[in-house]
Coordinates of C-alpha atoms and ligand atoms in Angstrom, one line a residue:
X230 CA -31.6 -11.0 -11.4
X231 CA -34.0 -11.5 -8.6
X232 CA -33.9 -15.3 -7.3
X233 CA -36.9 -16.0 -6.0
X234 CA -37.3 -16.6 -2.4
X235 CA -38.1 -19.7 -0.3
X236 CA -40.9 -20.0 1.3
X237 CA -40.7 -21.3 5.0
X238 CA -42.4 -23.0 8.3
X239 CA -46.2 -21.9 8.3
X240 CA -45.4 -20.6 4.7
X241 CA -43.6 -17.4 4.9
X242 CA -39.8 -15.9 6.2
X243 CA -40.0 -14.1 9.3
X244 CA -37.8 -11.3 8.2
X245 CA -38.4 -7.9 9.8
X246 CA -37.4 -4.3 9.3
X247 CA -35.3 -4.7 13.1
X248 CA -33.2 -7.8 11.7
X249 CA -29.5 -6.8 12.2
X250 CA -27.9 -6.5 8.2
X251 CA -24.3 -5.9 8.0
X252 CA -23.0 -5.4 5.0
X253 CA -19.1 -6.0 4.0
X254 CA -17.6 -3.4 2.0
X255 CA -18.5 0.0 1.7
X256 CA -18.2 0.5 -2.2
X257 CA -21.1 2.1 -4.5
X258 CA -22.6 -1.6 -4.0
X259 CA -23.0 -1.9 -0.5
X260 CA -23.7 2.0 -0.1
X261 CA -26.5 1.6 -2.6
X262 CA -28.0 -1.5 -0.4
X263 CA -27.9 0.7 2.5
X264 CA -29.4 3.5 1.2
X265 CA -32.4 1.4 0.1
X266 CA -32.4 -0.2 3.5
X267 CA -32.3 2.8 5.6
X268 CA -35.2 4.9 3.4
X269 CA -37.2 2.0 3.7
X270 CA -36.7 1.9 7.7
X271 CA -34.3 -0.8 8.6
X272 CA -33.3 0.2 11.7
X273 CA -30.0 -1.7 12.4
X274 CA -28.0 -1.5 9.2
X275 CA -23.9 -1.7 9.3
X276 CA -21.4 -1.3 6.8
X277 CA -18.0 -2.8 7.3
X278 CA -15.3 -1.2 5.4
X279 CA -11.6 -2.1 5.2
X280 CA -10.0 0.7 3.8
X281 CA -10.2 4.1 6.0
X282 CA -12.6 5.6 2.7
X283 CA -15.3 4.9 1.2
X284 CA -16.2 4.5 -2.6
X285 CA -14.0 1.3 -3.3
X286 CA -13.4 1.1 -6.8
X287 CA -14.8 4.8 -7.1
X288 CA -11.7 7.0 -6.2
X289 CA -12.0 10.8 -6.7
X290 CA -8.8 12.5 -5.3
X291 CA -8.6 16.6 -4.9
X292 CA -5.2 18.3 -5.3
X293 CA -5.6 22.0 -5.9
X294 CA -7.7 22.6 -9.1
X295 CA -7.2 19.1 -10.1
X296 CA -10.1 16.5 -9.6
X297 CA -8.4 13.2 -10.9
X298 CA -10.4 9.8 -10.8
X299 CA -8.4 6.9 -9.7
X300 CA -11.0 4.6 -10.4
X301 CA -14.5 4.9 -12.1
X302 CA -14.1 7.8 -14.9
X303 CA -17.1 8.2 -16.7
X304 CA -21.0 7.4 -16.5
X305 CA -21.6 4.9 -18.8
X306 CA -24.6 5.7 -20.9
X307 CA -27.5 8.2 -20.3
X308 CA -30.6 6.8 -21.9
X309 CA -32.0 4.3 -18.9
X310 CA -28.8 4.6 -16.6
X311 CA -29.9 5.1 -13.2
X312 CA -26.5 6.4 -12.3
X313 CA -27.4 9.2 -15.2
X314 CA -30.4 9.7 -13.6
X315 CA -29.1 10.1 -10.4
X316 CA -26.7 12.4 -11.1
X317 CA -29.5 15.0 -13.1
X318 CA -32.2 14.3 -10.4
X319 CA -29.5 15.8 -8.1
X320 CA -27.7 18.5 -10.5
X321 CA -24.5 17.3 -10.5
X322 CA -23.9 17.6 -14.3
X323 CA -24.4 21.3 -13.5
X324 CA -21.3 22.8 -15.7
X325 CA -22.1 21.9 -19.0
X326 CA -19.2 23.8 -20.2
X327 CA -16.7 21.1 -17.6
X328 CA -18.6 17.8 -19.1
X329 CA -16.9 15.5 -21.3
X330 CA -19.2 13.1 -23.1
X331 CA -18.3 11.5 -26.9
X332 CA -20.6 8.9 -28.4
X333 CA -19.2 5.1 -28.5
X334 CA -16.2 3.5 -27.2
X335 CA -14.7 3.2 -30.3
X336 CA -14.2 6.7 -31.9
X337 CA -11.0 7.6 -32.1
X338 CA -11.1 11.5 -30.9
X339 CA -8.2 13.8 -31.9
X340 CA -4.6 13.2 -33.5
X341 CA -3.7 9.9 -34.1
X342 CA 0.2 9.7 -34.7
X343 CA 2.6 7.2 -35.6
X344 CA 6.4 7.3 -34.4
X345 CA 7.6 10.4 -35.9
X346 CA 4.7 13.0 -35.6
X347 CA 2.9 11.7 -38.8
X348 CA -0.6 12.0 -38.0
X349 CA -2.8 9.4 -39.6
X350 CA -5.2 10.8 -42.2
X351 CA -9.0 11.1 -40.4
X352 CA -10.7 9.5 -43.2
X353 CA -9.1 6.5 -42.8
X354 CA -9.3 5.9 -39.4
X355 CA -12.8 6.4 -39.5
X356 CA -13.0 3.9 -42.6
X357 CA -11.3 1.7 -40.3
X358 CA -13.7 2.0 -37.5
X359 CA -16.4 1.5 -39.3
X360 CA -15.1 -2.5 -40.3
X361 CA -13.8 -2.6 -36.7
X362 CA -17.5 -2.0 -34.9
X363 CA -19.3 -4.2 -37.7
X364 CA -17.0 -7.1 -36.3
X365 CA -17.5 -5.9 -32.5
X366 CA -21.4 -6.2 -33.4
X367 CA -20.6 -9.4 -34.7
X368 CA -19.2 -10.8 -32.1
X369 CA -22.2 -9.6 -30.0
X370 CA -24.6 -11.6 -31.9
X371 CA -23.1 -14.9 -30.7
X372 CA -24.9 -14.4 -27.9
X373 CA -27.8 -12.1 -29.1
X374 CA -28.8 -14.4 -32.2
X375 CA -28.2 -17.6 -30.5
X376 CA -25.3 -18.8 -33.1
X377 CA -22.6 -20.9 -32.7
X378 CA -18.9 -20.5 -32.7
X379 CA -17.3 -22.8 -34.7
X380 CA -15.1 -23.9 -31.5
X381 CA -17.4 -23.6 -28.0
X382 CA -14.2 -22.1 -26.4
X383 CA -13.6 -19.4 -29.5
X384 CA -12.4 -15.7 -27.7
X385 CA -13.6 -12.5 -29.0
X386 CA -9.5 -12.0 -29.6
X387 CA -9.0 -14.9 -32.0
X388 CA -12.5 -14.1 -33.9
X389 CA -11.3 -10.7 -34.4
X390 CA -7.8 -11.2 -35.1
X391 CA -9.6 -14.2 -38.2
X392 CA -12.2 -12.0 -39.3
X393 CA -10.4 -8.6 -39.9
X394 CA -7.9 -9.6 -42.1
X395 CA -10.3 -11.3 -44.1
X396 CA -12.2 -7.9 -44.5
X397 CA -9.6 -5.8 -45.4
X398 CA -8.2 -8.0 -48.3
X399 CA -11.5 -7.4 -49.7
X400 CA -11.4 -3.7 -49.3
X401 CA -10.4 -1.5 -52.3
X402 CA -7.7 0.2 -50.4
X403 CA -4.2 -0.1 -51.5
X404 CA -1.1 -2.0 -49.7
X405 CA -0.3 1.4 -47.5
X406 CA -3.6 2.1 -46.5
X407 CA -4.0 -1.8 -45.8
X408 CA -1.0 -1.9 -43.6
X409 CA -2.4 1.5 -41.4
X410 CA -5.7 0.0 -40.9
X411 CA -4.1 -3.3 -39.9
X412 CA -1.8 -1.4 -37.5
X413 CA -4.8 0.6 -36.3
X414 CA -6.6 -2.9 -35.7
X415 CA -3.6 -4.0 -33.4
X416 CA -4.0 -0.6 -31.2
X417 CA -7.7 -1.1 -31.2
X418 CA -7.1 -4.6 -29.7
X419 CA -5.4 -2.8 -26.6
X420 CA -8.2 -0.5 -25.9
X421 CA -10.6 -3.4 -25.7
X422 CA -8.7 -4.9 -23.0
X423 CA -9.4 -1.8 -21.0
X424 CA -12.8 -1.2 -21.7
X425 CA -13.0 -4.9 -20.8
X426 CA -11.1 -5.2 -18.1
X427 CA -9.2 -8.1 -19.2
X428 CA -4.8 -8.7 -20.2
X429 CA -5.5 -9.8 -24.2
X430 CA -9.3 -10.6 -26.0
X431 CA -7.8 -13.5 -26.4
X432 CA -8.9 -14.6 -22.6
X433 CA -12.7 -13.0 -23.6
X434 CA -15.1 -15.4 -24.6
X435 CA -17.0 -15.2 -28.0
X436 CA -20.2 -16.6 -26.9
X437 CA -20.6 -14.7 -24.2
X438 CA -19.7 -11.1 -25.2
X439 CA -23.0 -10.2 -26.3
X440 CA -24.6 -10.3 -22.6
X441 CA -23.2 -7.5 -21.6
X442 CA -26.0 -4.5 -22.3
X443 CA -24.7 -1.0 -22.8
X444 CA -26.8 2.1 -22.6
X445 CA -27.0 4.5 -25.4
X446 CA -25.8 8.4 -25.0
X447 CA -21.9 8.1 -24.7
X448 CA -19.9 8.4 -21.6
X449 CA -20.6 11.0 -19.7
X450 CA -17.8 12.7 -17.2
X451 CA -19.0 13.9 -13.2
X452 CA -18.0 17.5 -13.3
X453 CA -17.3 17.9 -9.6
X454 CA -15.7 14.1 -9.1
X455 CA -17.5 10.4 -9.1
X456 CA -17.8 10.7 -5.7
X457 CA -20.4 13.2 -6.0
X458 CA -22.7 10.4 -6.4
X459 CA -21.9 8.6 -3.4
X460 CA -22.2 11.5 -1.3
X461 CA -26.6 11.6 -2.8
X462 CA -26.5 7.9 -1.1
X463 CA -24.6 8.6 2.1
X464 CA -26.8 11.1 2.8
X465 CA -29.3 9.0 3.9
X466 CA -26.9 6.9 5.7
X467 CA -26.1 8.0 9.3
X468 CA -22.4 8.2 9.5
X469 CA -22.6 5.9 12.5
X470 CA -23.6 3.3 10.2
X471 CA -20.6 3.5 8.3
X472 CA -17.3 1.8 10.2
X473 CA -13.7 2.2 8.3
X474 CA -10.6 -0.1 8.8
X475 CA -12.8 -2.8 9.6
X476 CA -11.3 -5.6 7.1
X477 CA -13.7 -8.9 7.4
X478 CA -11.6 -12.2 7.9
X479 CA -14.3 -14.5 7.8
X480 CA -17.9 -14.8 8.0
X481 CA -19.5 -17.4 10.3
X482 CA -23.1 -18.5 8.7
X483 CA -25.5 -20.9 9.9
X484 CA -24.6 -21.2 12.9
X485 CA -28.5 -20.8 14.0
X486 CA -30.6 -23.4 15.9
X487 CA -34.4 -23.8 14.5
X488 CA -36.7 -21.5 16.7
X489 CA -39.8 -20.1 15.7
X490 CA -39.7 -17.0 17.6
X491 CA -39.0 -14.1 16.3
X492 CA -38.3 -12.2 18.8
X493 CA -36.0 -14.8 20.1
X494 CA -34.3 -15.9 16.7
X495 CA -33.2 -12.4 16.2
X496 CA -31.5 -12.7 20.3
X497 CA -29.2 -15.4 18.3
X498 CA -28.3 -13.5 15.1
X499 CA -27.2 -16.7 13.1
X500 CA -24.0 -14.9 11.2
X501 CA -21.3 -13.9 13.2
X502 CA -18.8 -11.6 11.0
X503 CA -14.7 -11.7 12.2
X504 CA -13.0 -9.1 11.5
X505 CA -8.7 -8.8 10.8
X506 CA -8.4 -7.2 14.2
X507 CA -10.4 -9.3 16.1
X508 CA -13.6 -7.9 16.3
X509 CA -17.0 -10.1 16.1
X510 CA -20.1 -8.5 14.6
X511 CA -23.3 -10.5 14.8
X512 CA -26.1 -10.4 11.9
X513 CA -29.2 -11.9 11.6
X514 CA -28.6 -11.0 7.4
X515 CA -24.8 -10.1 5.9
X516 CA -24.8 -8.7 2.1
X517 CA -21.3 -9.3 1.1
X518 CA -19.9 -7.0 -1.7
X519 CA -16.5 -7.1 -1.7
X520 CA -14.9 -7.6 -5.7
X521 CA -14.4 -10.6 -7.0
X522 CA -10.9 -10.2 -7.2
X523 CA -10.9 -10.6 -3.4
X524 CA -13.3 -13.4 -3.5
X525 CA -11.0 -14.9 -5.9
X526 CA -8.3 -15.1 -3.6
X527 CA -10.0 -15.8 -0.6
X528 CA -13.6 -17.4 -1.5
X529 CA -12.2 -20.8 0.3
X530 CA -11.7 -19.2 3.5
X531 CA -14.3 -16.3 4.1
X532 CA -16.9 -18.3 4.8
X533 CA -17.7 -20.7 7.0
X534 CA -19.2 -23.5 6.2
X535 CA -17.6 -23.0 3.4
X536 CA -19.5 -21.7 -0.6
X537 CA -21.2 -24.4 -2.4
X538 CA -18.7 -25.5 -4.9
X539 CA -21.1 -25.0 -8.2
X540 CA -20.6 -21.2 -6.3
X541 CA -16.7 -21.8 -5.9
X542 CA -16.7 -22.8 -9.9
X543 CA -18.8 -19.5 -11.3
X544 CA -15.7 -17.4 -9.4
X545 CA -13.0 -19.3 -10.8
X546 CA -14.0 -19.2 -13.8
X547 CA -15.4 -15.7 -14.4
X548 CA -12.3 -12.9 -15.2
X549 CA -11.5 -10.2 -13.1
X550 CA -8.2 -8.4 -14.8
X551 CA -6.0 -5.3 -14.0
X552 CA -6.6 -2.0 -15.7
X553 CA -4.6 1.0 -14.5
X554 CA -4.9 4.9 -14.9
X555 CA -1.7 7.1 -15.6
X556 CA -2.2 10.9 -15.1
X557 CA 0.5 13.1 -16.3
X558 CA 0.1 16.7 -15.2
X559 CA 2.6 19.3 -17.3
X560 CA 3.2 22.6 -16.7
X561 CA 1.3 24.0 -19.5
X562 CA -0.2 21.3 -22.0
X563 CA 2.0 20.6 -25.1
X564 CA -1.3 19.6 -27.3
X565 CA -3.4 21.7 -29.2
X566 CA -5.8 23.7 -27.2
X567 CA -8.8 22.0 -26.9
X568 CA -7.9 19.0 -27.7
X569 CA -9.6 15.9 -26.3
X570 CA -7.0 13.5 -26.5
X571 CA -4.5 11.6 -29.0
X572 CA -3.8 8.1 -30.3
X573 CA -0.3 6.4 -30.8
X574 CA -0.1 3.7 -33.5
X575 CA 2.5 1.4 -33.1
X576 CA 4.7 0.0 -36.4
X577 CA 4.2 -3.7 -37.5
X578 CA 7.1 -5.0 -35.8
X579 CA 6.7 -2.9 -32.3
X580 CA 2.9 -3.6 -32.1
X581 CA 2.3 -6.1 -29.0
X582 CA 4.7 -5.8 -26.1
X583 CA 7.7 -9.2 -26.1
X584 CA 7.1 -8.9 -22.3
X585 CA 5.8 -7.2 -19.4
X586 CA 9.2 -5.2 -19.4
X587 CA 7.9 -3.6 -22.6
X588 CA 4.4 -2.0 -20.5
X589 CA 5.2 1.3 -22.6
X590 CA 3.7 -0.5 -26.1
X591 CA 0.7 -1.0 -23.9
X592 CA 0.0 2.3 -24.2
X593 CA -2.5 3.6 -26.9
X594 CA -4.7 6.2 -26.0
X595 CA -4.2 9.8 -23.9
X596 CA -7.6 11.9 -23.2
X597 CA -6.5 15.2 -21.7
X598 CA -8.5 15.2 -18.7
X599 CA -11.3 17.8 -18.7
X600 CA -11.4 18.0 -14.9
X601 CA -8.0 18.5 -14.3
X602 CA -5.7 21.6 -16.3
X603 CA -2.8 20.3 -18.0
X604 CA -3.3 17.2 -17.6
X605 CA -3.9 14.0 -19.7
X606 CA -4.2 10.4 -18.6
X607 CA -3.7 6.9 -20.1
X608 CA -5.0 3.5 -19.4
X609 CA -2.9 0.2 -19.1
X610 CA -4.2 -3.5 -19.1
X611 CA -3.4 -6.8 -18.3
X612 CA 0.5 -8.0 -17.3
X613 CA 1.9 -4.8 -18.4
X614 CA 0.0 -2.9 -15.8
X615 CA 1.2 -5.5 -13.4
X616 CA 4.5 -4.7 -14.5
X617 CA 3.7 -0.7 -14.5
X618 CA 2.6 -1.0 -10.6
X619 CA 6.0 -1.9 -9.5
X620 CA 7.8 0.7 -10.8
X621 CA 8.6 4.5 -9.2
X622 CA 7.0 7.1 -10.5
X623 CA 10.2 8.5 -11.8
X624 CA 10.6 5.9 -14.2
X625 CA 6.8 5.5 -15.0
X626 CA 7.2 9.4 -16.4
X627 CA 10.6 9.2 -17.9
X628 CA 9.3 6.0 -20.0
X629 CA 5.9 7.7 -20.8
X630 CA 7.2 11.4 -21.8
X631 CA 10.0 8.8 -24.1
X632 CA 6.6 7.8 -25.5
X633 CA 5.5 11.4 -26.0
X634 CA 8.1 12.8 -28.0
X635 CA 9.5 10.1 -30.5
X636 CA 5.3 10.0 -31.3
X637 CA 4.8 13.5 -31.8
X638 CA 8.1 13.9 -32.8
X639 CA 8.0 16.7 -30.0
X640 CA 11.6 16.4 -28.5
X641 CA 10.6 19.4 -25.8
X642 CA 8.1 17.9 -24.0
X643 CA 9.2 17.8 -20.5
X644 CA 8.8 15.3 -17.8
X645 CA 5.4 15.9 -15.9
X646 CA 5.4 18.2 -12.5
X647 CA 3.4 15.5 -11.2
X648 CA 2.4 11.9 -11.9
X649 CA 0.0 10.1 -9.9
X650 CA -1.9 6.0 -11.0
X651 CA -3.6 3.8 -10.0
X652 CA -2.3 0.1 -8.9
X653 CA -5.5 -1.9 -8.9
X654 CA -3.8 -5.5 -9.3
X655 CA -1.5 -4.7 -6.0
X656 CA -4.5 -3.9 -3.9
X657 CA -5.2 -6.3 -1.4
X658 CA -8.9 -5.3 -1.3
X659 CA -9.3 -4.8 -4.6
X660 CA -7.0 -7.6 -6.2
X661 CA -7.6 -6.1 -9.9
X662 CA -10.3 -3.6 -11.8
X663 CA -13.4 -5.1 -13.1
X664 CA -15.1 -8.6 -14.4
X665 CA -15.8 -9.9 -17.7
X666 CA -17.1 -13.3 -19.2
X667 CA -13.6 -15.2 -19.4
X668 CA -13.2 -17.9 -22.3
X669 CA -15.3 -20.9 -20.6
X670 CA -17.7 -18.9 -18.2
X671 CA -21.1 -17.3 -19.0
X672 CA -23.2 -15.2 -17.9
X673 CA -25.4 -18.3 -15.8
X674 CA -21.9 -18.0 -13.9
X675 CA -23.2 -14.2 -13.2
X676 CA -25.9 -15.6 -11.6
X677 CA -24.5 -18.5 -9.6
X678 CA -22.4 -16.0 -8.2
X679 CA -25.1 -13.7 -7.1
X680 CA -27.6 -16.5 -5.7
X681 CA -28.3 -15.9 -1.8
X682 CA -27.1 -18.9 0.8
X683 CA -30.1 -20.0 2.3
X684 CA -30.5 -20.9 5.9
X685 CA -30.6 -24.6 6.3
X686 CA -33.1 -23.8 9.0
X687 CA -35.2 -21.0 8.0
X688 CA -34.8 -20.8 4.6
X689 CA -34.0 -17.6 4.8
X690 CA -31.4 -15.6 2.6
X691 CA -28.5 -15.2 5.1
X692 CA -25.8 -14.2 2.9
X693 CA -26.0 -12.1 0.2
X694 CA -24.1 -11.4 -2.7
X695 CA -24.0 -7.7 -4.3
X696 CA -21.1 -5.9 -5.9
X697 CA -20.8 -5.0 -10.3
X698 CA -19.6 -8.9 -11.0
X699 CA -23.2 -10.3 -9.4
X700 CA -24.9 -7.7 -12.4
X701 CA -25.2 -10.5 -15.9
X702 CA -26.2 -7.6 -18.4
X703 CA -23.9 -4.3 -16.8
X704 CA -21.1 -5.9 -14.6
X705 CA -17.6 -4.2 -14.7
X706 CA -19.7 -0.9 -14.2
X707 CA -20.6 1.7 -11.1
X708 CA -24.6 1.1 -12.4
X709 CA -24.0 -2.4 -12.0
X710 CA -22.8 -1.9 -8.2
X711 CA -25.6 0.4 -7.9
X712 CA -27.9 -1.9 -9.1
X713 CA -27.0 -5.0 -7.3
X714 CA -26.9 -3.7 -4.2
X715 CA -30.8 -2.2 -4.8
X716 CA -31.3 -5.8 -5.2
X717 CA -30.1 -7.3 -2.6
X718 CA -31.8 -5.0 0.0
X719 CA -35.5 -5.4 -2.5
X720 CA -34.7 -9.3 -2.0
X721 CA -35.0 -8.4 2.7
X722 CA -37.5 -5.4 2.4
X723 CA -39.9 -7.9 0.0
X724 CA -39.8 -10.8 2.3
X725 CA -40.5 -8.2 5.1
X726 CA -43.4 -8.4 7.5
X727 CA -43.0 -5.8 10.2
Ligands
LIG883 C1 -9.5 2.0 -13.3 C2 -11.0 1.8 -13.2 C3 -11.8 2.5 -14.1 C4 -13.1 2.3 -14.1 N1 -13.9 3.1 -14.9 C5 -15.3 3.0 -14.9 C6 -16.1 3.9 -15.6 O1 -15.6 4.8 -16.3 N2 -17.4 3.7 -15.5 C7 -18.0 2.8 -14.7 O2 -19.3 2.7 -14.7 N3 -17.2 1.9 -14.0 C8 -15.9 2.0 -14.0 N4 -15.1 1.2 -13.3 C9 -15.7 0.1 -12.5 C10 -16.4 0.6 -11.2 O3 -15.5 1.4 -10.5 C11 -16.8 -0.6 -10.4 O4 -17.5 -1.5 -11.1 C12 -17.6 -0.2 -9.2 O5 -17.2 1.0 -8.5 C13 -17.6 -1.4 -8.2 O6 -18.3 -1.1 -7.1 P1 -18.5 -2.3 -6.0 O7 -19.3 -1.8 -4.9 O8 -19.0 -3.5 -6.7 O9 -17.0 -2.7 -5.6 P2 -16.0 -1.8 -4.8 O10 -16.1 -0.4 -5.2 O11 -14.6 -2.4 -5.0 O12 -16.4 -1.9 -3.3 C14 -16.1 -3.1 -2.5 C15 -15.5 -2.6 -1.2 O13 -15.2 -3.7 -0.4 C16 -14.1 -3.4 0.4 N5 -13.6 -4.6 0.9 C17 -12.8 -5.6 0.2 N6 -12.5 -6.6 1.0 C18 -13.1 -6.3 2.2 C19 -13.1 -7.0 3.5 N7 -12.5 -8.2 3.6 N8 -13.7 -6.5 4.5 C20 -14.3 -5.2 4.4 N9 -14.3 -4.5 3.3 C21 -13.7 -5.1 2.2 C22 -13.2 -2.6 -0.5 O14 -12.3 -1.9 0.2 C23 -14.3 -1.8 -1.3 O15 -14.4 -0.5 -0.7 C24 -13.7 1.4 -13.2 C25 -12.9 0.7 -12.3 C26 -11.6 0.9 -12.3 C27 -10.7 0.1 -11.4

């Protein structure tokens, strides 16, 4: 989205390429808006980090032959997807052999079991997926064809959970093959909160669903670890630009007396940026990219004078959930070689969790990982990852390998050697995974969030807003970061005039 941008004084902004920019947070957003600064020869460019790493949500850790991702996995899409380009333009999808791509979200890849080792006949799960993306597509159209729901506040959950019934009492299929699909239906339910980001599609909003764009050409894994991309973009970033453990407090904006000298104006630096320990930077720009989830929490107190409350309405009402990742390494892998992965489907009656307490029926699908040996990981949503993050790890893998064995009915699997997750919802910086269109908001609440505050005096943008929830068709993703941040540094360099 590029707002355009006020014209001001004798008819144009007086920003130059020596303006101070600081930019808060140090993620694949506010790398990305450095990156473009710096190559197009902003000279005094900051980044203010509050964690001692960068990368943010994009979290590759090393341990011995293992490269595990903490955060972002895959590369969402090839066809169009600058991260995809990025990554080819700079080889990093080198070993063909270690890549892990598969076509949509919603194929179903390897075993499927249900309690007992039965593994669920392919031909009907495929049946099934074919009636479960017709109605996904569906729900798209809300927003692509302009139609109504029948209720303005209708969620993508309660559509679904109408609509598929309806199809399959139409189907030929008799009552056992109903009751698999309609069991594979409640599993597919608990992926779509973690491709969405979100506790139950009940909180996802119908109308809305359809805004977000996704690239065609599957998902596609970083060989060598996520963070490979980040280190193309830091390259052009010198290292002393780049300042860890600096958590911003609050941001000072406006503060600026009318003057029409440049030289002068840019003595003042309008924005003055406090940090946790005290520390004051000044800033004639500041592009803020820290996740919503943080803005959530603190967007009544990080800025001063405070957002505009059309602004403090878009965050409120946007969703930012908790999505977790669970890696399991064994000492040798008790799945069939070359296995990508395997699907549990719950029975009728143990299908959605009673509580939090009951995380483990959260759990649907395992992907062995490709970039780390033995190992295979799975992803939890919602209350019962909440619930998850507060447990050891001991009990995390004594749960899980539970899981394992009364689903493959394989009573040897061991515990792992090694477990390691992710807590997104208990990080203070994070304060949760990604965004999505909540029941209520839309994608013009995208936009509100990403609009620049203006100088009263200048008119100029003075604080920015970058980061994958400012991105209405490809938030939630690393290529929405990317892209956000692009432009928020393409909305300075434009209105540049030295
Ligand atoms: C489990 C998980 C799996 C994912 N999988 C994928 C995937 O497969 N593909 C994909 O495309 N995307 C995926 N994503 C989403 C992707 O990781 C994010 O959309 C993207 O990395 C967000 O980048 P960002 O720069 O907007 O935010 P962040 O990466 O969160 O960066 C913001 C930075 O701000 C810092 N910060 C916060 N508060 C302050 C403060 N007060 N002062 C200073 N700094 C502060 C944070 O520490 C952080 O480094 C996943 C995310 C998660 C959590």
């Amino acid at each position: 989205m590029a707002a355009a941008s006020p014209k001001v004084g004798n008819g144009f902004p007086k920003v130059t390429r020596t303006a101070k920019v600081v930019i808060i947070g140090g993620g694949m957003a506010g790398i990305s808006a450095a990156q473009r600064l710096k190559t197009a020869g902003w000279t005094d460019v900051k980044i203010l980090e509050a964690r001692d790493r960068a990368g943010g949500r994009i979290w590759t850790q090393r341990l011995g032959p293992n490269t595990i991702e903490l955060g972002a996995n895959w590369i969402h899409g090839s066809e169009g997807n600058p991260i995809y380009k990025l990554a080819c333009d700079h080889n990093l999808l080198k070993n063909a052999a270690r890549l892990q791509t598969f076509n949509d979200r919603y194929r179903l890849r390897g075993d499927t079991f249900l309690p007992g080792g039965q593994v669920i006949d392919r031909e009907i799960v495929q049946e099934f997926l074919e009636m479960y993306e017709e109605l996904i597509e569906e729900c798209s159209d809300f927003f692509l064809q302009k139609k109504t729901p029948q209720h303005p506040d209708e969620s993508v959950g309660n559509y679904l959970e109408q609509e598929f019934p309806k199809r399959l009492g139409l189907s030929y299929d008799n009552d056992d093959v109903k009751r698999l699909k309609m069991n594979l239906f409640k599993q597919h339910l608990k992926q779509e909160t973690f491709t969405t980001g979100c506790h139950s599609m009940k909180e996802v909003g119908l109308q809305a669903f359809g805004e977000y764009v996704s690239f065609a050409g599957g998902n596609i894994n970083l060989p060598d670890g996520y963070d490979t991309v980040l280190d193309v973009l830091l390259k052009d970033i010198p290292p002393e630009c780049m300042l860890f453990n600096k958590q911003v407090k609050c941001v000072l904006w406006d503060q600026m007396v009318a003057d029409n000298s440049s030289a002068e104006r840019h003595s003042q630096h309008a924005i003055s940026i406090v940090c946790e320990d005290g520390e004051i930077f000044k800033a004639d720009h500041v592009i803020v990219t820290v996740p919503l989830g943080f803005l959530k929490k603190h967007a009544s107190t990080f800025l001063q004078p405070p957002l505009p409350e059309k602004k403090l309405r878009s965050i409120a009402k946007m969703g930012f959930g908790v999505v977790d990742k669970i890696f399991l390494e064994f000492e040798k892998p008790f799945w069939e070689a070359g296995s990508p992965g395997f699907q549990l489907v719950c029975k009728e009656d143990e299908t959605d969790p009673r509580c939090p307490q009951e995380w483990y029926k959260k759990l649907y699908i395992f992907y062995v990982d490709p970039k780390a040996p033995n190992t295979v990981f799975a992803w939890l949503s919602g209350e019962e990852a909440l619930h998850m993050e507060a447990l050891t790890e001991e009990e995390v893998a004594h749960t899980i390998v539970q899981v394992l064995r009364r689903f493959t009915g394989n009573d040897d699997i061991p515990l792992p050697q090694r477990l390691m997750r992710s807590r997104w919802g208990g990080d203070p910086l994070s304060c949760g995974s990604y965004s999505f269109i909540a029941v209520g908001a839309s994608g013009e609440d995208i936009d509100t969030i990403a609009e620049p505050l203006y100088s009263q005096h200048t008119r100029e943008p003075v604080v920015q807003f970058a980061g994958e929830a400012t991105h209405r068709q490809h938030h939630s993703t690393v290529h929405a970061a990317y892209l956000s941040g692009q432009r928020e540094a393409d909305r300075l360099i434009h209105m540049c005039r030295a």
